[in-house]
Short mmCIF file of C-alpha atoms and ligand atoms in Angstrom, two decimals:
data_model
loop_
_atom_site.label_atom_id
_atom_site.label_comp_id
_atom_site.label_asym_id
_atom_site.label_seq_id
_atom_site.Cartn_x
_atom_site.Cartn_y
_atom_site.Cartn_z
CA MET A 3 0.00 -0.02 -0.08
CA ASN A 4 2.92 2.33 0.73
CA ILE A 5 4.97 1.35 -2.30
CA GLY A 6 7.02 4.29 -3.49
CA ARG A 7 5.88 6.50 -0.76
CA PRO A 8 8.32 7.61 1.95
CA ALA A 9 7.54 6.06 5.39
CA HIS A 10 8.17 7.30 8.90
CA SER A 11 11.50 6.27 10.43
CA PRO A 12 10.87 3.18 12.63
CA LEU A 13 10.41 4.12 16.33
CA SER A 14 11.58 1.61 18.91
CA GLN A 15 11.98 3.79 22.02
CA PHE A 16 8.66 2.72 23.67
CA PRO A 17 7.88 -0.99 24.17
CA VAL A 18 4.67 -2.56 22.92
CA ILE A 19 3.10 -5.29 25.05
CA ASP A 20 -0.16 -6.96 24.18
CA ASP A 21 -0.64 -4.49 21.30
CA CYS A 22 -0.52 -1.52 23.79
CA LEU A 23 2.25 1.10 24.07
CA TRP A 24 4.21 1.22 27.36
CA ILE A 25 5.83 4.29 28.77
CA GLY A 26 7.59 4.75 32.09
CA GLY A 27 7.19 1.01 32.93
CA MET A 28 3.43 0.95 32.50
CA ALA A 29 0.78 0.43 29.86
CA LEU A 30 -0.46 3.62 28.35
CA THR A 31 -4.10 2.76 29.41
CA GLN A 32 -2.86 2.54 33.12
CA LEU A 33 -0.90 5.81 32.71
CA ALA A 34 -4.08 7.55 31.36
CA ALA A 35 -6.01 6.31 34.40
CA ARG A 36 -3.17 7.51 36.72
CA VAL A 37 -3.11 10.97 35.06
CA GLY A 38 -6.84 11.06 35.45
CA GLN A 39 -7.60 12.89 32.26
CA THR A 40 -6.80 13.12 28.58
CA PRO A 41 -5.19 14.98 26.75
CA PHE A 42 -1.72 14.85 28.35
CA TYR A 43 1.95 14.80 27.49
CA ALA A 44 4.20 12.12 28.93
CA TYR A 45 7.98 12.33 28.97
CA ASP A 46 10.23 9.34 29.84
CA ARG A 47 13.11 9.76 32.28
CA ARG A 48 14.92 6.64 31.02
CA LEU A 49 14.89 8.00 27.44
CA LEU A 50 16.21 11.37 28.47
CA SER A 51 19.05 9.77 30.43
CA GLU A 52 19.76 7.37 27.49
CA ARG A 53 19.89 10.17 24.95
CA VAL A 54 22.49 12.15 26.89
CA ALA A 55 24.49 8.95 27.51
CA LEU A 56 24.44 8.17 23.69
CA LEU A 57 25.80 11.70 22.98
CA ARG A 58 28.50 11.40 25.63
CA ALA A 59 29.61 8.02 24.19
CA ALA A 60 29.69 9.39 20.61
CA LEU A 61 31.27 12.82 21.09
CA PRO A 62 34.76 13.69 22.24
CA PRO A 63 34.64 13.86 26.14
CA ALA A 64 35.71 17.50 26.18
CA ILE A 65 32.52 18.71 24.49
CA GLU A 66 30.10 20.14 27.00
CA ILE A 67 26.42 19.53 26.38
CA HIS A 68 23.93 22.23 27.19
CA TYR A 69 20.13 21.92 27.14
CA ALA A 70 18.13 24.72 25.49
CA ILE A 71 15.18 25.02 27.90
CA LYS A 72 12.84 26.48 25.31
CA ALA A 73 12.40 23.06 23.79
CA ASN A 74 10.65 21.88 26.97
CA PRO A 75 10.60 23.94 30.13
CA MET A 76 8.58 21.57 32.34
CA LEU A 77 10.21 21.94 35.77
CA ALA A 78 10.37 18.21 36.63
CA LEU A 79 12.01 17.49 33.20
CA VAL A 80 14.42 20.44 33.72
CA GLN A 81 15.39 19.03 37.17
CA HIS A 82 16.08 15.60 35.56
CA MET A 83 18.23 17.26 32.90
CA THR A 84 20.19 19.16 35.62
CA GLY A 85 21.88 15.96 36.65
CA LEU A 86 22.58 14.89 33.09
CA VAL A 87 23.95 17.86 31.13
CA ASP A 88 26.75 20.54 31.69
CA GLY A 89 24.66 23.61 31.45
CA PHE A 90 21.40 25.19 30.40
CA ASP A 91 20.70 27.79 27.72
CA VAL A 92 17.80 30.06 28.55
CA ALA A 93 16.01 32.74 26.45
CA SER A 94 14.02 34.76 29.01
CA ALA A 95 14.08 35.66 32.71
CA GLY A 96 11.26 33.14 33.07
CA GLU A 97 13.40 30.37 31.73
CA MET A 98 16.28 31.58 33.93
CA LYS A 99 14.04 31.14 36.91
CA ILE A 100 13.25 27.58 35.83
CA ALA A 101 16.94 26.87 35.27
CA LEU A 102 17.94 28.13 38.66
CA ASP A 103 14.94 26.45 40.44
CA GLY A 104 16.07 23.24 38.57
CA GLY A 105 19.31 23.42 40.43
CA MET A 106 21.82 24.33 37.75
CA PRO A 107 24.68 26.45 39.00
CA PRO A 108 24.51 30.11 37.63
CA ALA A 109 27.99 29.77 36.04
CA ALA A 110 26.57 27.01 33.70
CA ILE A 111 23.59 28.99 32.52
CA SER A 112 23.69 31.28 29.42
CA PHE A 113 21.01 33.71 28.40
CA ALA A 114 20.53 34.45 24.64
CA GLY A 115 17.63 36.19 22.84
CA PRO A 116 17.25 39.29 20.71
CA GLY A 117 14.99 41.45 22.93
CA LYS A 118 16.08 41.16 26.53
CA ARG A 119 14.33 43.67 28.69
CA PRO A 120 16.39 45.79 31.12
CA ALA A 121 14.67 44.08 34.07
CA GLU A 122 15.69 40.69 32.61
CA LEU A 123 19.21 41.85 32.15
CA ALA A 124 19.44 43.10 35.74
CA ALA A 125 18.13 39.78 37.03
CA ALA A 126 20.68 37.87 34.95
CA ILE A 127 23.55 40.12 36.26
CA ALA A 128 22.41 39.58 39.88
CA ALA A 129 22.14 35.82 39.28
CA GLY A 130 25.64 35.76 37.83
CA ILE A 131 24.74 33.90 34.64
CA THR A 132 26.35 34.58 31.31
CA ILE A 133 24.56 37.02 29.04
CA HIS A 134 24.94 36.47 25.32
CA LEU A 135 25.02 40.06 23.92
CA GLU A 136 22.89 40.56 20.82
CA SER A 137 23.43 44.22 20.07
CA TYR A 138 25.33 47.31 20.88
CA ARG A 139 22.40 48.80 22.88
CA GLU A 140 22.27 45.62 24.99
CA LEU A 141 26.07 45.89 25.59
CA GLU A 142 25.64 49.51 26.90
CA THR A 143 22.63 48.55 29.00
CA VAL A 144 24.42 45.61 30.59
CA ALA A 145 27.46 47.75 31.44
CA ARG A 146 25.26 50.38 33.04
CA LEU A 147 23.24 47.86 35.05
CA GLY A 148 26.50 46.18 36.12
CA GLN A 149 27.76 49.50 37.50
CA GLU A 150 24.49 50.12 39.36
CA GLN A 151 24.74 46.70 41.03
CA GLY A 152 28.53 46.96 41.60
CA ARG A 153 28.98 43.68 39.71
CA ARG A 154 31.02 42.82 36.67
CA PRO A 155 28.58 41.13 34.25
CA ARG A 156 29.72 37.88 32.63
CA VAL A 157 29.09 38.32 28.86
CA ALA A 158 29.60 36.42 25.61
CA VAL A 159 28.92 37.71 22.15
CA ARG A 160 26.34 36.06 19.99
CA ILE A 161 27.56 36.23 16.44
CA ASN A 162 25.38 36.43 13.33
CA PRO A 163 27.84 34.65 11.04
CA ASN A 164 28.54 35.32 7.37
CA PHE A 165 27.39 31.73 6.60
CA GLU A 166 24.10 29.69 6.88
CA LEU A 167 23.32 26.25 8.05
CA LYS A 168 22.10 24.63 4.83
CA ALA A 169 19.13 22.31 4.94
CA ALA A 170 18.11 23.39 8.40
CA GLY A 171 14.46 23.51 9.33
CA MET A 172 14.80 26.98 10.77
CA LYS A 173 17.76 29.20 9.85
CA MET A 174 18.93 31.50 12.65
CA GLY A 175 22.19 32.87 11.34
CA GLY A 176 23.67 34.11 8.09
CA GLY A 177 22.43 37.06 6.00
CA ALA A 178 20.26 39.76 7.69
CA LYS A 179 18.96 38.45 11.04
CA PRO A 180 17.64 39.86 14.26
CA PHE A 181 19.87 37.41 16.15
CA GLY A 182 23.36 38.22 17.17
CA VAL A 183 25.89 40.83 15.90
CA ASP A 184 27.07 40.67 12.40
CA THR A 185 30.72 39.43 11.96
CA GLU A 186 31.63 42.72 10.35
CA GLN A 187 30.72 44.76 13.48
CA LEU A 188 32.59 42.44 15.88
CA PRO A 189 35.99 44.04 16.08
CA ASP A 190 34.44 47.28 17.16
CA LEU A 191 32.09 45.66 19.62
CA LEU A 192 34.89 43.66 21.17
CA ASP A 193 36.87 46.86 21.69
CA ARG A 194 33.94 48.37 23.47
CA ILE A 195 33.48 45.36 25.74
CA GLY A 196 37.20 45.83 26.73
CA ALA A 197 36.68 49.51 27.35
CA LEU A 198 33.67 48.91 29.52
CA ASP A 199 35.59 46.28 31.58
CA LEU A 200 32.91 43.52 31.30
CA ASP A 201 33.87 39.93 32.10
CA PHE A 202 34.25 38.64 28.65
CA GLN A 203 33.69 34.83 28.30
CA GLY A 204 33.65 34.16 24.56
CA PHE A 205 31.47 33.51 21.59
CA HIS A 206 28.14 31.93 20.70
CA ILE A 207 27.37 30.98 17.10
CA PHE A 208 24.08 29.30 16.49
CA SER A 209 23.22 28.89 12.86
CA GLY A 210 20.00 26.85 12.78
CA SER A 211 17.71 24.09 13.94
CA GLN A 212 16.41 20.63 12.99
CA ASN A 213 19.20 19.44 10.76
CA LEU A 214 19.37 15.75 9.90
CA ARG A 215 22.33 15.88 7.57
CA ALA A 216 25.76 15.32 9.11
CA ASP A 217 27.50 16.93 6.10
CA THR A 218 25.79 20.29 6.54
CA ILE A 219 26.24 20.23 10.33
CA ILE A 220 30.00 19.59 9.71
CA GLU A 221 30.20 22.41 7.21
CA ALA A 222 28.60 24.89 9.67
CA GLN A 223 30.89 23.66 12.45
CA ASN A 224 33.96 24.13 10.16
CA HIS A 225 32.85 27.69 9.45
CA THR A 226 32.10 28.23 13.16
CA PHE A 227 35.57 27.10 14.45
CA GLU A 228 37.36 29.01 11.59
CA LEU A 229 35.61 32.21 12.51
CA ALA A 230 36.10 31.75 16.32
CA LEU A 231 39.81 31.14 15.91
CA GLN A 232 40.15 34.19 13.64
CA LEU A 233 38.25 36.44 16.07
CA ALA A 234 40.04 35.11 19.13
CA THR A 235 43.10 37.16 18.13
CA ALA A 236 41.25 40.41 18.99
CA THR A 237 39.28 39.66 22.15
CA PRO A 238 39.54 41.70 25.30
CA ALA A 239 40.24 38.56 27.39
CA PRO A 240 41.09 34.91 26.58
CA VAL A 241 38.21 32.95 25.09
CA ARG A 242 36.82 30.74 27.87
CA LEU A 243 33.52 29.82 26.21
CA LEU A 244 32.88 28.73 22.65
CA ASN A 245 29.28 27.83 22.14
CA ILE A 246 29.12 26.29 18.68
CA GLY A 247 25.29 25.99 18.53
CA GLY A 248 23.73 22.66 17.78
CA GLY A 249 20.97 22.20 15.22
CA PHE A 250 20.84 18.38 15.59
CA GLY A 251 17.53 17.23 14.26
CA ILE A 252 15.20 14.25 14.95
CA PRO A 253 13.12 12.39 12.47
CA TYR A 254 9.60 13.69 12.42
CA PHE A 255 8.20 13.13 8.97
CA PRO A 256 7.91 10.36 6.33
CA GLY A 257 11.35 10.15 4.62
CA ASP A 258 13.27 11.69 7.55
CA ARG A 259 16.17 9.52 8.87
CA PRO A 260 18.08 9.89 12.10
CA LEU A 261 21.13 12.05 12.21
CA ASP A 262 24.46 10.03 11.78
CA LEU A 263 26.49 11.22 14.80
CA ALA A 264 29.75 9.50 13.93
CA PRO A 265 31.03 11.92 11.26
CA VAL A 266 30.05 14.97 13.27
CA ALA A 267 31.93 13.55 16.28
CA ALA A 268 35.03 12.84 14.16
CA ASN A 269 34.99 16.40 12.85
CA LEU A 270 34.58 17.86 16.41
CA ALA A 271 37.57 15.76 17.55
CA HIS A 272 39.69 17.24 14.74
CA TRP A 273 38.78 20.87 15.79
CA LEU A 274 39.08 20.20 19.45
CA SER A 275 42.79 19.37 19.14
CA LEU A 276 43.23 22.78 17.42
CA VAL A 277 41.18 24.64 19.97
CA GLU A 278 43.14 23.05 22.78
CA LYS A 279 46.28 24.59 21.36
CA ARG A 280 45.05 27.93 20.28
CA LEU A 281 42.36 28.61 22.91
CA PRO A 282 43.60 26.57 25.88
CA GLU A 283 41.05 28.11 28.31
CA ALA A 284 38.01 27.57 26.06
CA ARG A 285 35.16 25.24 27.00
CA VAL A 286 33.46 24.04 23.81
CA VAL A 287 29.71 23.86 24.28
CA LEU A 288 27.13 22.19 22.07
CA GLU A 289 23.61 23.48 22.74
CA LEU A 290 20.75 21.18 21.99
CA GLY A 291 17.01 21.26 22.51
CA ARG A 292 14.84 18.85 20.54
CA TYR A 293 17.65 16.29 20.02
CA LEU A 294 17.77 15.79 23.83
CA VAL A 295 14.11 15.75 24.68
CA GLY A 296 12.03 15.42 21.49
CA GLU A 297 11.95 11.65 21.18
CA ALA A 298 11.38 11.07 24.88
CA GLY A 299 7.82 12.53 24.80
CA ILE A 300 4.40 11.54 23.52
CA TYR A 301 1.11 13.42 23.33
CA VAL A 302 -2.01 11.50 24.18
CA ALA A 303 -5.52 12.44 23.23
CA GLU A 304 -8.83 10.45 23.38
CA VAL A 305 -11.20 9.74 20.53
CA LEU A 306 -14.51 11.43 21.11
CA ASP A 307 -16.26 10.56 17.85
CA ARG A 308 -15.65 8.80 14.56
CA LYS A 309 -17.47 9.79 11.41
CA VAL A 310 -17.33 9.25 7.72
CA SER A 311 -17.61 12.25 5.33
CA ARG A 312 -17.77 11.46 1.71
CA ASP A 313 -15.69 8.34 2.11
CA GLN A 314 -13.09 9.91 4.38
CA THR A 315 -13.04 8.61 7.98
CA PHE A 316 -12.38 11.17 10.74
CA LEU A 317 -11.40 10.36 14.29
CA ILE A 318 -12.36 13.40 16.32
CA THR A 319 -10.33 13.78 19.56
CA ASN A 320 -10.23 15.99 22.62
CA GLY A 321 -6.69 17.15 21.77
CA GLY A 322 -5.43 19.18 18.94
CA LEU A 323 -3.48 22.23 17.85
CA HIS A 324 -4.23 24.15 21.02
CA HIS A 325 -1.89 21.70 22.77
CA HIS A 326 0.37 20.61 19.90
CA LEU A 327 0.66 23.19 17.28
CA ALA A 328 3.72 21.49 15.72
CA ALA A 329 1.87 18.26 15.01
CA SER A 330 -0.89 20.19 13.35
CA GLY A 331 1.67 21.51 10.87
CA ASN A 332 1.38 25.14 11.91
CA PHE A 333 4.79 25.65 13.72
CA GLY A 334 7.17 26.47 10.90
CA GLN A 335 6.24 23.82 8.37
CA VAL A 336 5.82 24.95 4.77
CA ILE A 337 3.93 21.92 3.56
CA ARG A 338 1.94 19.95 6.19
CA LYS A 339 3.35 16.50 6.84
CA ASN A 340 2.18 13.89 9.49
CA TYR A 341 4.02 13.35 12.71
CA PRO A 342 4.25 9.66 13.54
CA VAL A 343 0.81 8.78 15.06
CA VAL A 344 -0.62 5.46 16.34
CA ILE A 345 -3.65 4.26 18.30
CA GLY A 346 -1.79 3.73 21.56
CA ASN A 347 -3.95 0.98 23.03
CA ARG A 348 -4.25 -0.97 19.79
CA ILE A 349 -1.01 -0.51 17.82
CA ILE A 350 -1.66 -3.05 15.16
CA GLY A 351 -5.30 -3.65 15.97
CA THR A 352 -7.59 -6.25 14.50
CA GLU A 353 -8.52 -4.19 11.45
CA ARG A 354 -6.54 -1.36 9.72
CA GLU A 355 -8.01 1.68 8.00
CA VAL A 356 -6.99 5.06 6.62
CA ALA A 357 -8.26 7.74 8.86
CA SER A 358 -7.65 11.44 9.61
CA VAL A 359 -7.23 12.49 13.24
CA VAL A 360 -8.63 15.93 14.03
CA GLY A 361 -9.01 18.01 17.16
CA PRO A 362 -12.15 19.64 18.60
CA LEU A 363 -11.35 23.13 17.42
CA CYS A 364 -13.64 24.86 14.94
CA THR A 365 -10.92 25.39 12.27
CA PRO A 366 -9.71 23.23 9.45
CA LEU A 367 -6.15 23.75 10.70
CA ASP A 368 -6.74 21.39 13.69
CA ILE A 369 -5.35 18.17 12.25
CA LEU A 370 -3.17 15.68 14.06
CA ALA A 371 -2.98 13.19 11.19
CA ASP A 372 -4.06 13.55 7.61
CA ARG A 373 -5.21 10.30 6.01
CA MET A 374 -2.89 7.87 7.79
CA GLU A 375 -2.98 4.10 7.98
CA LEU A 376 -4.00 3.26 11.58
CA ALA A 377 -5.57 0.44 13.60
CA LYS A 378 -9.33 0.89 13.30
CA ALA A 379 -10.22 3.06 16.34
CA ASP A 380 -13.38 3.79 18.28
CA VAL A 381 -14.53 6.27 20.89
CA GLY A 382 -12.35 6.05 23.99
CA ASP A 383 -9.28 4.83 22.21
CA LEU A 384 -6.07 6.68 22.79
CA ILE A 385 -4.35 8.64 19.94
CA VAL A 386 -0.54 8.89 20.47
CA VAL A 387 1.63 11.45 18.71
CA PHE A 388 5.34 10.51 18.88
CA GLN A 389 8.33 12.79 18.83
CA SER A 390 6.43 15.20 20.97
CA GLY A 391 8.88 15.92 23.83
CA ALA A 392 10.09 19.26 22.30
CA TYR A 393 8.08 22.35 21.17
CA GLY A 394 4.82 20.86 22.35
CA LEU A 395 2.61 22.41 25.02
CA THR A 396 4.58 25.67 25.50
CA ALA A 397 4.75 26.26 21.81
CA SER A 398 0.96 26.00 21.37
CA PRO A 399 -1.86 28.47 21.59
CA ALA A 400 -3.53 26.91 24.69
CA ALA A 401 -6.14 29.66 25.04
CA PHE A 402 -7.34 29.34 21.47
CA LEU A 403 -11.04 28.33 21.76
CA SER A 404 -11.01 28.07 25.53
CA HIS A 405 -10.76 24.28 25.89
CA PRO A 406 -9.55 22.65 29.13
CA PRO A 407 -5.82 22.71 29.73
CA CYS A 408 -3.48 19.84 29.05
CA LEU A 409 -1.42 18.10 31.65
CA GLU A 410 2.22 17.04 31.48
CA VAL A 411 3.85 14.12 33.43
CA LEU A 412 7.37 12.88 33.74
CA VAL A 413 7.43 9.13 34.11
C1 LIG B 506 16.00 27.33 19.90
C2 LIG B 506 17.47 27.40 20.23
C3 LIG B 506 18.15 26.21 20.44
C4 LIG B 506 17.52 24.84 20.37
O1 LIG B 506 17.23 24.47 19.15
P1 LIG B 506 16.84 22.87 18.89
O2 LIG B 506 16.46 22.83 17.43
O3 LIG B 506 15.67 22.59 19.79
O4 LIG B 506 18.03 22.12 19.19
C5 LIG B 506 19.59 26.32 20.75
N1 LIG B 506 20.06 27.48 20.76
C6 LIG B 506 19.45 28.68 20.49
C7 LIG B 506 20.16 29.97 20.54
C8 LIG B 506 18.10 28.66 20.21
O5 LIG B 506 17.50 29.76 19.96
#
């Protein structure tokens, strides 16, 4: 039936027992009873730990792994990550609070983002975290606030590089961008940091997200290291932090295949030997969001109705784009593609059918699966959307249409 059509990458992270998905050591049906409601998100501790262990085993040991909290800021998950990774990247004072509440030491927290408010900058200076400067104005504000507090703010410079991460889902560097400071303006900005006597840490170069191709990640990393080594000759203090971004993707859609880490790791090992000689004080940091948490999470909704309209079967659920905008195809996708979806309590089922899974919202955008082959489902069955651990609940318009809120559990 699927001949010639690309399929989803096989998913094996969750066991299936008696045709029911298991997560966190229990059947999904039992977890749903424990949570006490649908819809909910469930994130699996074991998978979070295993993913970091896999990265540590593959990458050179000197590479530090940071978690970008915006991918999933649930406090219990962030607390779990505190024990696994070397630092957190935050993008607001709200995320900074979660990072600190989660127990990460301030020296291991960095704050990037293009529009930091003075109150956020003041809080970051008081906390002693590293501020990634994104503009001249921000630099001047940080220096003034530091003086007012009698503290020497720790700063790094976020660079908008003169290259792009090709084939990335979302480009965040290269060309004209609101993120970071253009390479051309850096010598001047570095002079100013020296004149203002800020505690200069180093550079942050993040060029994009959701990349599944090792060759393009390697190309971006090559440009990043070349640029950093070149700029390091003109810094106000030795480079102690080199955040090389991340961009590691996970397979979401039919045809996507997992990223091959081995060539990326080999390339990093090559650069690390150079960095150790030229920038002996530098910690090299990889910042990852979805790669660390995306595959460890599922979204679960319940079938409220099934109906057939002009030969097409619709499963209508109590969950939808108000909880999971990305699965509906409205979070950065150009052409809508299906996330991997199954009927969680009957994976294979007794009968198969092609059905569309939609949410309860009164908008044609509220689609969780468009004409997918699934086990034949009925009212009360549980729809599972895989690859949902990142950019799920907090990246969705929860208030749209005033439906009940969604719960999240860490299992
Ligand atoms: C969003 C973001 C990340 C995380 O991106 P992922 O695709 O989730 O890995 C990392 N760094 C910065 C600066 C970001 O803005």
